[in-house]
Short mmCIF file of C-alpha atoms and ligand atoms in Angstrom, two decimals:
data_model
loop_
_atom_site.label_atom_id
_atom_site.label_comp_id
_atom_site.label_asym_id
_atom_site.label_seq_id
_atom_site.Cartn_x
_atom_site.Cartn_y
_atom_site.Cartn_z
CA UNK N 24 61.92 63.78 -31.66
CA UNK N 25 64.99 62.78 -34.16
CA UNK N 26 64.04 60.02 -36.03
CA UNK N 27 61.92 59.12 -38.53
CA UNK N 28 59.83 56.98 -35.84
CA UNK N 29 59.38 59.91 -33.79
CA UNK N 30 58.08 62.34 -36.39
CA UNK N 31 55.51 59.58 -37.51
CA UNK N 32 54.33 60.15 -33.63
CA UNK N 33 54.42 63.79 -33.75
CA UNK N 34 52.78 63.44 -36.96
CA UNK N 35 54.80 65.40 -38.63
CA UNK N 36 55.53 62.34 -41.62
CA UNK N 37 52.84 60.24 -42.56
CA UNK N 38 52.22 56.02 -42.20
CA UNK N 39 50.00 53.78 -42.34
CA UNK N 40 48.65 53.78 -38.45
CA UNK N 41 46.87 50.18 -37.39
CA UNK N 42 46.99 50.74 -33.37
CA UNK N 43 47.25 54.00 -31.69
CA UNK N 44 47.01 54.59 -27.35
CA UNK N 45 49.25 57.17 -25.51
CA UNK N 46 51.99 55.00 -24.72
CA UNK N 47 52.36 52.45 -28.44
CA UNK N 48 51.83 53.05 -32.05
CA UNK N 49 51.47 50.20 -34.70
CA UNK N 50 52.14 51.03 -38.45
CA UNK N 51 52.82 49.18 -41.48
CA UNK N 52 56.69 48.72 -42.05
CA UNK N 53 56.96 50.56 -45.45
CA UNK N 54 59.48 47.80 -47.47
CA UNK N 55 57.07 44.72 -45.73
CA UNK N 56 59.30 41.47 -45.93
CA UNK N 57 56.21 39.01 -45.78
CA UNK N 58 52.64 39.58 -46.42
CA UNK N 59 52.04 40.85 -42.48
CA UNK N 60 54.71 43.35 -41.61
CA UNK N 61 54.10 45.86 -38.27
CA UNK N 62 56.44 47.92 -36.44
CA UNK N 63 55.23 48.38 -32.78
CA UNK N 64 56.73 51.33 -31.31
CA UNK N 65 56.73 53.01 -28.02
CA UNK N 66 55.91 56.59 -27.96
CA UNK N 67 58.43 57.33 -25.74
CA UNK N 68 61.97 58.01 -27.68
CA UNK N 69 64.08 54.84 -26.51
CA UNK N 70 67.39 54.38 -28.66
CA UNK N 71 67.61 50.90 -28.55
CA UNK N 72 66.70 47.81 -26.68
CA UNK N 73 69.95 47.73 -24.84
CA UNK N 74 69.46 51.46 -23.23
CA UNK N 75 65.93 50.47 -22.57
CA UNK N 76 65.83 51.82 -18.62
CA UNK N 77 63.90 49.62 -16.01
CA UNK N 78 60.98 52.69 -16.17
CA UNK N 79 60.87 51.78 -19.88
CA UNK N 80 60.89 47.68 -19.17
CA UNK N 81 57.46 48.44 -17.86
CA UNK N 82 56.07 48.90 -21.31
CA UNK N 83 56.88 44.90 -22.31
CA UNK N 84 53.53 43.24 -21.29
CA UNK N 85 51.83 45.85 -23.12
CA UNK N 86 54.28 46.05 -26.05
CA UNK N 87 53.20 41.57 -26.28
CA UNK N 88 49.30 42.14 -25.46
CA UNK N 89 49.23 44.63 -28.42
CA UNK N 90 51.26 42.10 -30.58
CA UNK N 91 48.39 39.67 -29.49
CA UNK N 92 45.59 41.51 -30.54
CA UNK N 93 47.45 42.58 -33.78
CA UNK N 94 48.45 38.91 -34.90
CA UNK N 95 44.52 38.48 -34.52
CA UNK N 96 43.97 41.44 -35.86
CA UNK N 97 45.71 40.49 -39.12
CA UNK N 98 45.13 36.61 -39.08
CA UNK N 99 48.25 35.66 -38.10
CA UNK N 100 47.86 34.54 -35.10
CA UNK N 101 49.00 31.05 -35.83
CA UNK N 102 52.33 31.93 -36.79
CA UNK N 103 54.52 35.06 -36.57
CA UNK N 104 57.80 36.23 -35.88
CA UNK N 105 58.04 39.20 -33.56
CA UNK N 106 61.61 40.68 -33.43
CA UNK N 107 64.15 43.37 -32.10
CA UNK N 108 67.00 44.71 -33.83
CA UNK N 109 69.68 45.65 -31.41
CA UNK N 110 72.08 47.96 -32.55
CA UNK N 111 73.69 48.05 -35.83
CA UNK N 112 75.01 44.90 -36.22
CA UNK N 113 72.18 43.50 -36.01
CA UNK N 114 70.47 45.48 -38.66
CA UNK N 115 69.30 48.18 -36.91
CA UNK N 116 68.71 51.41 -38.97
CA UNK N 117 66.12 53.93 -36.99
CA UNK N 118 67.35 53.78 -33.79
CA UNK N 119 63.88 54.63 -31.41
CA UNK N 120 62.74 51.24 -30.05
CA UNK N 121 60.13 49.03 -32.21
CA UNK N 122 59.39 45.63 -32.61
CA UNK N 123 58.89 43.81 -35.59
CA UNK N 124 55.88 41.68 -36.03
CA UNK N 125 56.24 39.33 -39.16
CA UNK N 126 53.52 37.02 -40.47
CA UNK N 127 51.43 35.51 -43.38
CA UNK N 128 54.11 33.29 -44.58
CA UNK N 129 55.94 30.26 -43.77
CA UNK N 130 59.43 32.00 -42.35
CA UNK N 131 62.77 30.63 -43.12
CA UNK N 132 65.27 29.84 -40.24
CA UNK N 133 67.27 33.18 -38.17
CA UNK N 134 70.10 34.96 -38.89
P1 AMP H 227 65.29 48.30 -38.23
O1 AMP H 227 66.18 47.89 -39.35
O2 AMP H 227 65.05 47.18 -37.23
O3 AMP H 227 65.73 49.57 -37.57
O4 AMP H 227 63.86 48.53 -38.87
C1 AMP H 227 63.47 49.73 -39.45
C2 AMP H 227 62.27 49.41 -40.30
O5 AMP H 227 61.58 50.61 -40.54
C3 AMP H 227 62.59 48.78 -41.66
O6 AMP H 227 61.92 47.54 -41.78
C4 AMP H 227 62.05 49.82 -42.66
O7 AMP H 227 61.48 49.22 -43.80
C5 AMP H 227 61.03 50.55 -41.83
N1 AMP H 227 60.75 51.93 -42.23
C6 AMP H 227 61.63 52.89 -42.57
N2 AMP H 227 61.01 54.05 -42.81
C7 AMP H 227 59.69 53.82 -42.62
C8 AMP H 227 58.51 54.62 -42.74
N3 AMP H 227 58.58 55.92 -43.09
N4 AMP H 227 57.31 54.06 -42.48
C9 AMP H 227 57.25 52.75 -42.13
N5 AMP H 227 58.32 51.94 -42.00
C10 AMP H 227 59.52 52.46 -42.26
#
């Protein structure tokens, strides 16, 4: 795998792993913007949200339950923010699929 993403899940670069199963790994974004800051990524190398294939769709309820038990997880639960970058212009810099999950602090307004 190419990215950065995808050598964290060959293990070939290290992070800080919260959640690991065969199909999602959680880690701790490495420049956090609030006090809770996850990246939930599927395993399987997906550019971006937009090239996501309907195979690939399949992944969302687990991609949410796993958000779920991580907002618990990290007593957020009660408020969080969890995002997608799309493509470049919208911020997008490691292009393999992940979701952002952002938490522990009252978040300002999008965009
Ligand atoms: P995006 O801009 O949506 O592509 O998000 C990429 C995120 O990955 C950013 O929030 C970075 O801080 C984060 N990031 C980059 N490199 C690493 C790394 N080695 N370990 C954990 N997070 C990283």
């Amino acid at each position: 795998m190419s990215t950065i993403f995808g050598q964290i899940i060959e293990g070939k670069l290290p992070a800080e792993k919260v959640f690991e199963n065969d199909r999602i790994l959680v880690i701790k974004d490495i420049h956090p913007v609030a006090p809770v800051h996850l990246l939930i990524i599927p395993k399987k190398e997906i550019a971006m949200m937009q090239v996501a294939e309907s195979d690939d769709l399949k992944l969302l309820p687990e991609i949410f339950a796993v958000a779920q038990q991580m907002a618990e997880k990290f007593g957020v639960a009660d408020g969080y923010r969890l995002l997608v970058n799309n493509g470049e212009m919208a911020g997008q810099t490691i292009f393999h699929l992940h979701f952002h999950l952002i938490g522990g602090r009252r978040l300002g307004p999008m965009a």
